[in-house]
Coordinates of C-alpha atoms in Angstrom, one line a residue:
M1 CA -34.0 68.9 -59.3
M2 CA -32.3 67.7 -62.5
V3 CA -30.0 64.6 -62.4
S4 CA -26.9 64.8 -64.4
M5 CA -24.2 62.1 -65.1
T6 CA -20.7 62.5 -66.3
A7 CA -19.5 60.6 -69.3
R8 CA -17.2 58.4 -67.1
E9 CA -20.1 57.4 -64.8
E10 CA -22.2 56.7 -67.9
L11 CA -19.5 54.4 -69.3
R12 CA -19.3 52.6 -66.0
E13 CA -23.1 51.9 -66.1
V14 CA -23.0 50.4 -69.6
K15 CA -23.4 46.7 -69.3
K16 CA -20.9 44.7 -71.3
E17 CA -21.4 41.0 -71.9
G18 CA -17.9 39.7 -71.8
L19 CA -15.3 40.1 -74.5
L20 CA -17.9 39.9 -77.2
G21 CA -20.0 42.7 -75.8
D22 CA -19.2 45.1 -78.6
L23 CA -19.7 42.5 -81.4
L24 CA -23.0 41.4 -80.0
D25 CA -24.3 44.9 -79.5
R26 CA -26.8 45.8 -82.3
H27 CA -25.6 49.4 -82.2
T28 CA -22.2 48.2 -83.4
W29 CA -23.8 46.7 -86.5
G30 CA -25.8 49.9 -87.0
T31 CA -22.6 51.9 -86.8
A32 CA -21.0 49.5 -89.4
A33 CA -23.9 50.1 -91.7
Y34 CA -23.7 53.9 -91.2
V35 CA -19.9 53.9 -91.9
L36 CA -20.5 51.8 -95.0
L37 CA -23.0 54.4 -96.3
A38 CA -21.2 57.5 -95.0
F39 CA -18.5 57.6 -97.7
P40 CA -20.8 57.3 -100.7
A41 CA -23.2 59.8 -99.1
G42 CA -20.4 62.2 -98.4
L43 CA -19.1 61.8 -101.9
L44 CA -22.5 62.5 -103.4
A45 CA -23.0 65.5 -101.2
A46 CA -19.6 66.9 -102.0
T47 CA -20.1 66.3 -105.7
L48 CA -23.5 67.9 -105.8
L49 CA -22.6 71.0 -103.7
T50 CA -19.2 71.6 -105.2
G51 CA -20.5 71.0 -108.8
G52 CA -23.5 73.2 -108.2
V53 CA -21.4 76.1 -106.8
V54 CA -18.7 75.9 -109.4
V55 CA -21.1 75.6 -112.4
G56 CA -23.3 78.3 -110.8
V57 CA -20.4 80.8 -110.5
L58 CA -19.2 80.1 -114.0
T59 CA -22.7 80.6 -115.5
L60 CA -23.6 83.5 -113.2
P61 CA -23.8 86.0 -116.1
V62 CA -26.9 84.1 -117.2
L63 CA -30.0 83.2 -115.2
L64 CA -29.0 79.6 -115.0
G65 CA -26.1 80.4 -112.6
A66 CA -28.3 82.1 -110.1
A67 CA -30.8 79.1 -110.2
L68 CA -27.9 76.7 -109.7
L69 CA -26.6 78.6 -106.7
L70 CA -30.1 78.8 -105.1
G71 CA -30.5 75.0 -105.8
S72 CA -27.2 74.3 -104.1
L73 CA -28.3 76.3 -101.0
W74 CA -31.5 74.3 -100.9
L75 CA -29.5 71.1 -101.2
V76 CA -27.6 71.9 -98.0
G77 CA -30.8 71.6 -96.0
G78 CA -32.2 68.7 -98.2
L79 CA -29.0 66.6 -97.8
A80 CA -29.0 67.4 -94.1
D81 CA -32.5 65.8 -93.9
V82 CA -31.0 62.7 -95.6
Q83 CA -28.1 62.6 -93.1
R84 CA -30.6 62.9 -90.2
G85 CA -32.4 59.8 -91.6
L86 CA -29.1 57.9 -91.9
A87 CA -28.2 58.9 -88.3
R88 CA -31.0 56.6 -87.1
L89 CA -28.6 53.7 -87.8
L90 CA -26.5 55.2 -85.0
G91 CA -29.5 55.3 -82.7
V92 CA -29.7 59.1 -83.0
T93 CA -33.2 60.5 -83.5
F94 CA -34.1 64.2 -84.0
A95 CA -37.4 65.7 -82.9
R96 CA -39.9 66.2 -85.7
P97 CA -39.9 69.8 -86.8
A98 CA -42.7 72.1 -85.9
L99 CA -44.7 73.8 -88.7
P100 CA -42.1 75.2 -91.2
P101 CA -42.0 78.9 -91.7
T102 CA -43.7 80.2 -94.8
Y103 CA -42.1 82.6 -97.3
T104 CA -43.7 84.9 -99.7
G105 CA -40.9 84.9 -102.3
V106 CA -37.4 83.9 -103.2
L107 CA -35.7 86.8 -101.4
P108 CA -37.5 86.2 -98.1
W109 CA -36.6 82.5 -98.3
L110 CA -33.0 83.4 -99.1
R111 CA -32.7 85.8 -96.1
G112 CA -34.4 83.2 -93.9
V113 CA -32.1 80.3 -94.9
L114 CA -28.9 82.5 -94.7
S115 CA -29.9 83.7 -91.2
E116 CA -30.3 80.2 -89.8
G117 CA -27.4 78.7 -87.9
A118 CA -28.6 75.3 -88.9
T119 CA -27.7 76.0 -92.5
Y120 CA -24.0 76.6 -91.7
R121 CA -23.8 73.7 -89.3
A122 CA -25.3 71.4 -92.0
L123 CA -22.7 72.7 -94.5
L124 CA -19.9 72.1 -92.0
F125 CA -21.2 68.5 -91.6
H126 CA -21.1 68.0 -95.4
V127 CA -17.5 69.3 -95.5
V128 CA -16.3 67.1 -92.6
Q129 CA -18.2 63.9 -93.6
L130 CA -16.2 62.9 -96.6
P131 CA -12.7 63.0 -95.1
L132 CA -13.9 61.5 -91.9
A133 CA -15.7 58.7 -93.7
A134 CA -12.6 58.1 -95.8
L135 CA -10.5 57.8 -92.6
S136 CA -13.1 55.4 -91.1
W137 CA -13.0 53.3 -94.2
A138 CA -9.2 53.1 -94.1
V139 CA -9.1 52.2 -90.5
L140 CA -11.8 49.6 -90.8
G141 CA -10.3 48.3 -94.0
G142 CA -6.9 47.7 -92.3
L143 CA -8.5 46.1 -89.3
L144 CA -10.7 43.8 -91.5
A145 CA -7.6 42.9 -93.6
L146 CA -5.6 42.0 -90.5
T147 CA -8.6 40.0 -89.1
A148 CA -9.0 38.1 -92.4
A149 CA -5.3 37.4 -92.7
G150 CA -5.2 36.1 -89.1
L151 CA -8.3 33.9 -89.4
S152 CA -7.2 32.5 -92.7
S153 CA -3.6 31.9 -91.6
P154 CA -4.0 28.0 -91.6
L155 CA -4.7 28.3 -95.3
W156 CA -1.9 30.6 -96.5
L157 CA 0.7 29.4 -94.0
G158 CA 0.4 26.0 -95.5
Q159 CA 0.4 22.6 -93.8
P160 CA 2.6 22.0 -90.8
G161 CA 6.1 21.0 -92.0
T162 CA 5.7 22.7 -95.3
P163 CA 8.4 25.4 -95.9
L164 CA 7.4 28.8 -97.3
A165 CA 9.8 30.6 -99.6
W166 CA 10.2 34.3 -98.8
K167 CA 13.0 36.5 -100.4
G168 CA 15.1 33.4 -101.2
A169 CA 14.8 32.0 -97.7
A170 CA 12.7 29.1 -96.5
V171 CA 10.4 29.7 -93.5
Q172 CA 9.0 26.7 -91.6
A173 CA 5.5 27.5 -90.4
G174 CA 4.6 25.2 -87.6
P175 CA 1.3 24.7 -85.6
L176 CA 2.3 27.4 -83.1
A177 CA 2.6 30.0 -85.9
Q178 CA -0.8 29.0 -87.3
A179 CA -2.4 29.2 -83.8
G180 CA -0.7 32.7 -83.4
G181 CA -2.2 33.8 -86.7
V182 CA -5.7 32.7 -85.6
L183 CA -5.3 34.5 -82.3
L184 CA -4.2 37.6 -84.2
G185 CA -7.3 37.4 -86.3
L186 CA -9.6 37.0 -83.3
G187 CA -7.9 39.9 -81.6
G188 CA -8.4 42.0 -84.8
L189 CA -12.1 41.0 -84.7
L190 CA -12.5 42.2 -81.1
L191 CA -10.5 45.3 -81.9
T192 CA -12.8 46.0 -84.9
G193 CA -15.9 45.8 -82.6
G194 CA -14.3 48.2 -80.1
V195 CA -13.3 50.6 -82.9
L196 CA -16.8 50.5 -84.4
N197 CA -18.2 51.3 -81.0
L198 CA -15.8 54.3 -80.7
M199 CA -16.7 55.4 -84.2
G200 CA -20.4 55.2 -83.4
R201 CA -19.9 57.6 -80.5
V202 CA -17.8 60.0 -82.6
W203 CA -20.4 60.0 -85.5
S204 CA -23.3 60.3 -83.0
R205 CA -21.8 63.3 -81.3
L206 CA -20.9 64.9 -84.6
A207 CA -24.5 64.4 -85.9
R208 CA -26.1 65.7 -82.8
A209 CA -23.8 68.8 -82.8
L210 CA -24.2 69.7 -86.4
L211 CA -27.5 68.3 -87.6
A212 CA -29.7 69.2 -84.6
P213 CA -32.2 72.0 -85.2
D214 CA -31.7 75.5 -83.9
G215 CA -32.5 76.2 -80.3
D216 CA -35.2 78.6 -81.5
E217 CA -36.8 75.9 -83.6
A218 CA -36.7 73.5 -80.6
A219 CA -38.2 76.2 -78.4
R220 CA -41.0 76.8 -80.9
R221 CA -41.7 73.1 -81.2
E222 CA -41.9 72.8 -77.4
V223 CA -44.1 75.9 -77.0
L224 CA -46.5 74.5 -79.7
A225 CA -46.6 71.1 -77.9
L226 CA -47.3 72.8 -74.5
R227 CA -50.0 74.9 -76.1
R228 CA -51.7 71.9 -77.6
A229 CA -51.4 70.0 -74.3
A230 CA -52.8 72.9 -72.3
G231 CA -55.8 73.1 -74.7
R232 CA -56.5 69.4 -74.3
V233 CA -56.2 69.6 -70.5
A234 CA -58.6 72.6 -70.5
L235 CA -61.1 70.6 -72.6
G236 CA -61.2 67.9 -69.9
D237 CA -63.8 65.7 -71.6
D238 CA -62.0 62.4 -71.7
L239 CA -59.1 61.7 -69.3
G240 CA -57.7 58.8 -71.4
A241 CA -57.7 60.8 -74.6
T242 CA -56.0 63.7 -72.7
L243 CA -53.2 61.6 -71.3
H244 CA -52.6 60.0 -74.7
E245 CA -52.3 63.4 -76.3
L246 CA -49.8 64.5 -73.6
T247 CA -47.6 61.5 -74.3
R248 CA -47.9 62.1 -78.0
Q249 CA -46.9 65.7 -77.7
A250 CA -44.0 64.8 -75.3
C251 CA -42.7 62.3 -77.9
A252 CA -43.2 64.6 -80.9
A253 CA -41.5 67.7 -79.4
S254 CA -38.5 65.9 -78.0
T255 CA -35.7 63.6 -79.2
A256 CA -37.2 60.6 -77.2
R257 CA -38.2 57.5 -79.1
G258 CA -41.2 56.9 -76.9
A259 CA -43.0 58.4 -73.9
A260 CA -45.5 57.0 -71.4
L261 CA -47.5 58.0 -68.3
L262 CA -47.3 55.3 -65.6
T263 CA -49.4 55.1 -62.4
P264 CA -47.6 55.0 -59.0
A265 CA -47.9 51.2 -59.2
G266 CA -46.1 51.1 -62.5
T267 CA -49.1 50.4 -64.8
V268 CA -49.1 52.2 -68.1
Q269 CA -52.0 54.7 -68.5
A270 CA -51.0 56.1 -71.9
W271 CA -48.1 55.8 -74.2
S272 CA -46.7 56.8 -77.6
G273 CA -43.9 55.7 -79.8
L274 CA -42.9 52.3 -78.4
T275 CA -44.6 49.2 -77.1
L276 CA -45.9 48.7 -73.6
A277 CA -43.2 46.2 -72.7
E278 CA -40.4 48.7 -73.7
L279 CA -42.0 51.5 -71.7
A280 CA -43.2 49.8 -68.5
S281 CA -40.0 47.9 -67.6
P282 CA -38.3 48.4 -65.2
P283 CA -40.9 49.9 -62.8
P284 CA -40.2 53.6 -61.9
V285 CA -39.4 54.9 -58.5
P286 CA -42.4 57.2 -57.6
G287 CA -41.5 60.7 -56.7
E288 CA -37.9 60.7 -58.0
V289 CA -36.4 62.5 -61.0
R290 CA -34.0 60.0 -62.7
V291 CA -32.0 60.0 -65.9
W292 CA -30.2 56.7 -66.1
V293 CA -28.8 54.1 -68.4
D294 CA -30.7 50.7 -68.7
G295 CA -28.9 48.3 -71.0
N296 CA -28.9 49.8 -74.5
R297 CA -31.2 52.7 -73.8
T298 CA -31.4 55.8 -71.6
L299 CA -34.5 56.4 -69.4
A300 CA -35.8 59.7 -68.0
D301 CA -38.4 59.4 -65.3
L302 CA -40.1 62.6 -64.1
P303 CA -42.7 62.5 -61.3
V304 CA -46.3 63.5 -61.9
T305 CA -47.5 65.3 -58.7
L306 CA -51.0 66.2 -57.5
P307 CA -51.9 68.9 -55.0
A308 CA -50.7 68.3 -51.4
G309 CA -47.7 66.4 -52.8
V310 CA -49.7 63.3 -53.7
S311 CA -48.0 61.1 -56.3
G312 CA -49.9 60.9 -59.6
G313 CA -47.4 58.5 -61.2
T314 CA -44.4 59.0 -63.6
L315 CA -43.8 60.5 -67.0
R316 CA -41.1 58.2 -68.7
A317 CA -39.2 59.1 -71.8
V318 CA -37.0 56.5 -73.6
Y319 CA -33.9 57.5 -75.6
P320 CA -31.4 55.5 -77.6
A321 CA -28.1 54.5 -76.0
G322 CA -25.6 57.3 -75.9
L323 CA -28.3 60.0 -76.3
R324 CA -29.3 62.0 -73.2
P325 CA -31.8 64.8 -72.9
G326 CA -30.4 68.2 -72.3
A327 CA -31.5 70.6 -69.5
D328 CA -34.0 72.4 -71.7
E329 CA -35.6 69.2 -72.9
L330 CA -35.9 68.0 -69.3
A331 CA -37.6 71.2 -68.3
F332 CA -40.0 70.7 -71.2
L333 CA -40.8 67.1 -70.0
V334 CA -41.3 68.4 -66.4
S335 CA -43.9 70.8 -67.8
M336 CA -45.6 68.0 -69.6
A337 CA -45.6 66.0 -66.3
D338 CA -47.2 69.0 -64.6
H339 CA -49.9 69.1 -67.3
A340 CA -50.6 65.4 -66.6
G341 CA -50.9 66.1 -62.9
T342 CA -53.4 68.9 -63.7
A343 CA -55.4 66.6 -65.9
L344 CA -55.6 63.9 -63.2
H345 CA -56.5 66.4 -60.5
A346 CA -59.2 67.9 -62.8
A347 CA -60.7 64.5 -63.4
E348 CA -60.7 63.8 -59.7
L349 CA -62.5 67.1 -59.0
I350 CA -65.1 66.4 -61.8
E351 CA -65.8 63.0 -60.3
R352 CA -66.1 64.5 -56.8
A353 CA -68.4 67.2 -58.1
S354 CA -70.5 64.6 -60.0
R355 CA -71.0 62.6 -56.8
R356 CA -71.9 65.7 -54.8
A357 CA -74.4 66.8 -57.6
G358 CA -76.0 63.4 -57.5
E359 CA -76.4 63.6 -53.7
E360 CA -77.9 67.1 -54.0
E361 CA -80.2 65.9 -56.8
R362 CA -81.4 63.0 -54.6
A363 CA -82.1 65.4 -51.7
R364 CA -84.0 67.7 -54.0
L365 CA -86.1 64.8 -55.3
A366 CA -86.9 63.8 -51.8
R367 CA -88.1 67.3 -50.9
E368 CA -90.2 67.5 -54.1
L369 CA -91.7 64.1 -53.5
H370 CA -92.5 65.1 -49.9
D371 CA -93.9 68.5 -50.8
S372 CA -96.0 67.4 -53.8
V373 CA -96.6 63.7 -54.4
A374 CA -96.6 62.5 -50.8
Q375 CA -99.1 65.3 -49.8
A376 CA -101.3 64.5 -52.8
L377 CA -101.4 60.8 -51.9
Y378 CA -102.2 61.8 -48.3
G379 CA -105.0 64.1 -49.6
I380 CA -106.4 61.3 -51.8
T381 CA -106.5 58.9 -48.9
L382 CA -108.2 61.5 -46.7
G383 CA -110.7 62.4 -49.4
A384 CA -111.6 58.7 -50.1
K385 CA -112.1 58.1 -46.4
T386 CA -114.3 61.2 -46.1
A387 CA -116.4 60.1 -49.1
R388 CA -116.9 56.6 -47.6
A389 CA -117.8 58.0 -44.2
A390 CA -120.3 60.5 -45.7
L391 CA -121.9 57.7 -47.7
E392 CA -122.2 55.4 -44.7
R393 CA -123.7 58.2 -42.5
D394 CA -126.2 59.6 -44.9
P395 CA -127.2 57.5 -47.9
S396 CA -129.7 60.1 -48.9
E397 CA -129.5 62.2 -52.0
A398 CA -127.9 65.1 -50.0
G399 CA -125.3 62.7 -48.6
Q400 CA -124.6 61.4 -52.1
A401 CA -124.0 65.0 -53.2
R402 CA -121.5 65.5 -50.4
T403 CA -119.9 62.2 -51.3
Q404 CA -119.7 63.3 -54.9
A405 CA -117.9 66.5 -53.9
S406 CA -115.4 64.5 -51.9
L407 CA -114.8 62.2 -54.8
D408 CA -114.3 65.1 -57.2
Y409 CA -111.7 66.6 -54.8
T410 CA -110.0 63.2 -54.6
I411 CA -109.9 62.9 -58.4
R412 CA -108.4 66.4 -58.7
L413 CA -105.7 65.5 -56.1
A414 CA -105.0 62.3 -58.0
E415 CA -104.7 64.1 -61.3
G416 CA -102.4 66.7 -59.7
G417 CA -100.2 64.0 -58.2
V418 CA -99.9 62.3 -61.6
S419 CA -99.0 65.6 -63.3
E420 CA -96.5 66.4 -60.5
M421 CA -94.9 63.0 -60.8
K422 CA -94.6 63.3 -64.6
A423 CA -93.0 66.7 -64.2
L424 CA -90.5 65.3 -61.7
L425 CA -89.6 62.4 -63.9
F426 CA -89.3 64.7 -66.9
S427 CA -86.9 67.0 -65.1
L428 CA -84.8 64.0 -63.9
R429 CA -84.2 62.6 -67.4
P430 CA -81.4 64.4 -69.2
D431 CA -82.7 63.4 -72.6
A432 CA -86.3 64.3 -72.0
L433 CA -86.1 67.7 -73.8
E434 CA -84.5 66.1 -76.8
E435 CA -87.2 63.4 -77.0
G436 CA -90.3 65.5 -76.1
G437 CA -89.3 69.0 -77.0
L438 CA -89.6 72.3 -75.1
V439 CA -93.4 72.7 -75.7
A440 CA -94.2 69.3 -74.2
A441 CA -92.0 70.0 -71.2
L442 CA -93.6 73.4 -70.5
T443 CA -97.1 71.9 -71.0
Q444 CA -96.4 69.2 -68.5
H445 CA -95.1 71.7 -66.0
A446 CA -98.1 73.9 -66.4
H447 CA -100.5 71.1 -65.7
A448 CA -98.6 70.2 -62.6
L449 CA -98.7 73.8 -61.4
E450 CA -102.5 74.0 -61.9
A451 CA -103.1 70.8 -60.1
R452 CA -100.7 71.3 -57.2
H453 CA -101.2 75.0 -56.4
G454 CA -104.6 75.8 -57.9
L455 CA -103.3 78.5 -60.2
T456 CA -104.9 79.1 -63.6
V457 CA -102.2 78.8 -66.2
H458 CA -102.9 80.2 -69.7
A459 CA -100.4 78.4 -71.9
D460 CA -99.9 79.8 -75.4
L461 CA -96.9 77.8 -76.6
G462 CA -97.5 77.4 -80.4
S463 CA -95.2 75.1 -82.4
E464 CA -91.9 73.8 -81.3
P465 CA -89.2 76.6 -81.8
H466 CA -85.9 76.1 -83.4
L467 CA -83.4 76.0 -80.5
T468 CA -80.1 74.2 -79.8
P469 CA -80.2 71.6 -77.0
D470 CA -78.4 74.1 -74.7
A471 CA -80.9 76.8 -75.5
Q472 CA -83.8 74.4 -74.9
A473 CA -82.4 73.5 -71.5
A474 CA -81.9 77.1 -70.6
A475 CA -85.4 78.1 -71.6
Y476 CA -87.0 75.2 -69.6
R477 CA -85.0 76.0 -66.5
V478 CA -85.8 79.7 -66.7
A479 CA -89.5 78.9 -67.0
Q480 CA -89.3 76.6 -64.0
E481 CA -87.6 79.2 -61.9
A482 CA -90.0 82.0 -63.0
L483 CA -93.1 79.8 -62.2
H484 CA -91.5 78.8 -58.9
N485 CA -91.2 82.4 -58.0
V486 CA -94.8 83.0 -58.9
V487 CA -95.9 80.3 -56.5
K488 CA -93.5 81.3 -53.7
H489 CA -93.7 85.1 -53.8
A490 CA -96.3 86.6 -56.1
R491 CA -99.6 85.4 -54.5
A492 CA -101.1 85.3 -58.0
A493 CA -104.2 83.7 -59.2
Q494 CA -103.4 83.5 -62.9
V495 CA -100.2 83.0 -64.9
W496 CA -99.7 83.6 -68.7
L497 CA -97.0 81.4 -70.3
T498 CA -96.1 82.3 -73.9
L499 CA -93.6 80.9 -76.3
R500 CA -93.0 82.5 -79.8
E501 CA -90.4 82.4 -82.6
N502 CA -90.2 85.4 -84.8
G503 CA -87.4 87.1 -86.8
G504 CA -84.6 84.7 -85.9
A505 CA -85.3 85.0 -82.1
V506 CA -87.3 82.8 -79.7
T507 CA -89.2 84.7 -76.9
L508 CA -90.4 83.0 -73.7
T509 CA -92.7 85.1 -71.4
V510 CA -94.0 84.3 -67.9
R511 CA -96.5 86.9 -66.6
D512 CA -98.6 86.8 -63.5
D513 CA -101.3 89.0 -61.8
G514 CA -99.6 88.9 -58.4
R515 CA -98.5 91.6 -56.0
G516 CA -95.3 92.5 -57.9
F517 CA -92.3 94.2 -56.5
D518 CA -89.9 97.1 -57.1
P519 CA -86.9 95.8 -59.2
Q520 CA -84.8 98.8 -58.2
A521 CA -85.2 98.0 -54.5
Q522 CA -84.1 94.4 -55.3
G523 CA -80.7 95.5 -56.5
R524 CA -79.2 92.8 -58.7
G525 CA -82.0 90.5 -57.8
T526 CA -82.4 87.4 -55.7
L527 CA -80.4 84.2 -56.2
G528 CA -83.2 82.8 -58.4
Q529 CA -83.0 85.9 -60.7
R530 CA -79.2 85.7 -60.9
S531 CA -79.5 82.0 -61.8
M532 CA -82.0 82.8 -64.6
R533 CA -79.7 85.6 -66.0
E534 CA -76.7 83.3 -65.9
R535 CA -78.6 80.6 -67.8
A536 CA -79.8 83.1 -70.4
A537 CA -76.3 84.5 -70.9
G538 CA -74.8 81.0 -71.2
A539 CA -77.2 80.2 -74.1
G540 CA -76.4 83.5 -75.8
G541 CA -79.7 85.2 -74.8
T542 CA -81.0 88.0 -72.6
L543 CA -83.4 88.2 -69.7
T544 CA -85.6 91.1 -68.6
V545 CA -87.8 91.4 -65.5
D546 CA -90.5 94.0 -65.5
S547 CA -92.6 94.5 -62.3
A548 CA -94.2 97.2 -60.1
A549 CA -96.0 97.0 -56.8
G550 CA -99.6 95.7 -57.3
T551 CA -99.2 95.1 -61.1
G552 CA -97.7 91.7 -61.3
T553 CA -94.4 90.6 -62.8
T554 CA -93.3 89.8 -66.4
V555 CA -90.2 87.7 -67.1
T556 CA -89.0 87.7 -70.7
L557 CA -86.3 85.5 -72.1
T558 CA -85.0 86.1 -75.6
L559 CA -82.8 83.4 -77.3
P560 CA -81.3 83.2 -80.8
A561 CA -83.0 80.7 -83.0
A562 CA -81.0 77.8 -84.4
P563 CA -80.7 77.5 -88.2
S564 CA -83.9 76.3 -89.8
A565 CA -82.1 73.4 -91.3
A566 CA -82.1 71.8 -87.9
P567 CA -85.8 71.9 -86.9
G568 CA -87.0 71.4 -83.4
I569 CA -88.1 68.1 -82.1
G570 CA -91.7 68.9 -82.1
D571 CA -91.9 70.0 -85.8
S572 CA -94.1 67.9 -88.0
E573 CA -92.9 66.8 -91.4

């Protein structure tokens, strides 16, 4: 729902501080400065445009005339930009233009400029400005003369009791006449302030009506801002930077002087264009759409909503006094508020998913520790006790041989436990691949597999391949999953693990001598195979699985090599 307010209601809400309210208002002095500059600016524009057109028409038979006419047409827009800058004295700001259109020649530029409504509105402003500025000067000059005459009446009326000669008659100016003159001057001063306030409204409305960009240009600017905001929200890497970009785009594509995103408690999360104090006060009313006047400015508060109607705060836009956002601009700001709600909801989902992933990772670690390291430690304890019992029962040479066998078994379990623990710690560290490289990671995992499951792993890994960090992670996870499938399903005795880089491609192969399976009967594969294929596709590679009953299985991962200028971690200098 959009909140509108009539001009009469708006005037009732403007706070006046007594009789001197107009004179103490800074916008009154801004209007005075604008009126002071409007006449020379209008005179300059009229002289340049009229002179350019007249001289251009007279010299049209030569090339100079055409150039002057084109220059005059260009001056219409250029002088309009100057007038938009002067309008800031009135508190009127215009949204910064979007990317200007590009033209490939003079004729396309001429057609484009002549087809724009803004050109004719700017020309009308230049035509109206000079007589209106002259009228403003005349009115203000008369009021200032009346004010000066009244305030200086004690000087020109003379001392009390001193007669004044006027048309042969003597006029006696007493104290009452002098007091009346001073009151007349004060009244003229107050009237001047009120007239300046009225002139400011007239000039503001005229500037907004004739100098504002075309509706199509405003729509293009808003679409461009929404596109940039949507791209930033989709990126979703930094919530603070995303919210700041949303406020920046809201301010850049609207006529607001500043914009901010506030929490439901009124704390500023991100802002652009103004200071925190100007944007945070007064606190917003959560969940309400409000367009209202607060002192010498206009505020537009739009709610930021999350799913299930939860309040995510408020998007606040601040405008100069007398300037209110239109329906189209409010719709644009509502869309920016929706983008902010999407960004906040996405950040909440990411945080929730991160917590859940942490819980799942802890549960996986507990299972791995129970299945590998805990059992290895239990086997070490059992082997050590067996060796001690055998030595105590039979200290002979045969008993020592049995003790030696138990100790060897215990040592193998200890080595397997250490390898398993290293592999677990390696997989838990997110930067382990960057520091150690893919070859070191696969070597560690192969040792853990041999020690834990009694498999014979033939690792032919060669030198560190040139892979991006994402491709390294994909290769390591695919190898993990393939080796896990060997242990779980293949009933193999030997595994061949190969890593090669050749011809701009890196190939990882995991082959076993297990029982194999029929890939056609498996359909699209198990969850593990789908996971491996997704990881390969995510890194820009391919995955093939070759198998047949009784002949083992071969898993081949092919990834594109990174540029050789970025060597792998394990390369030597």
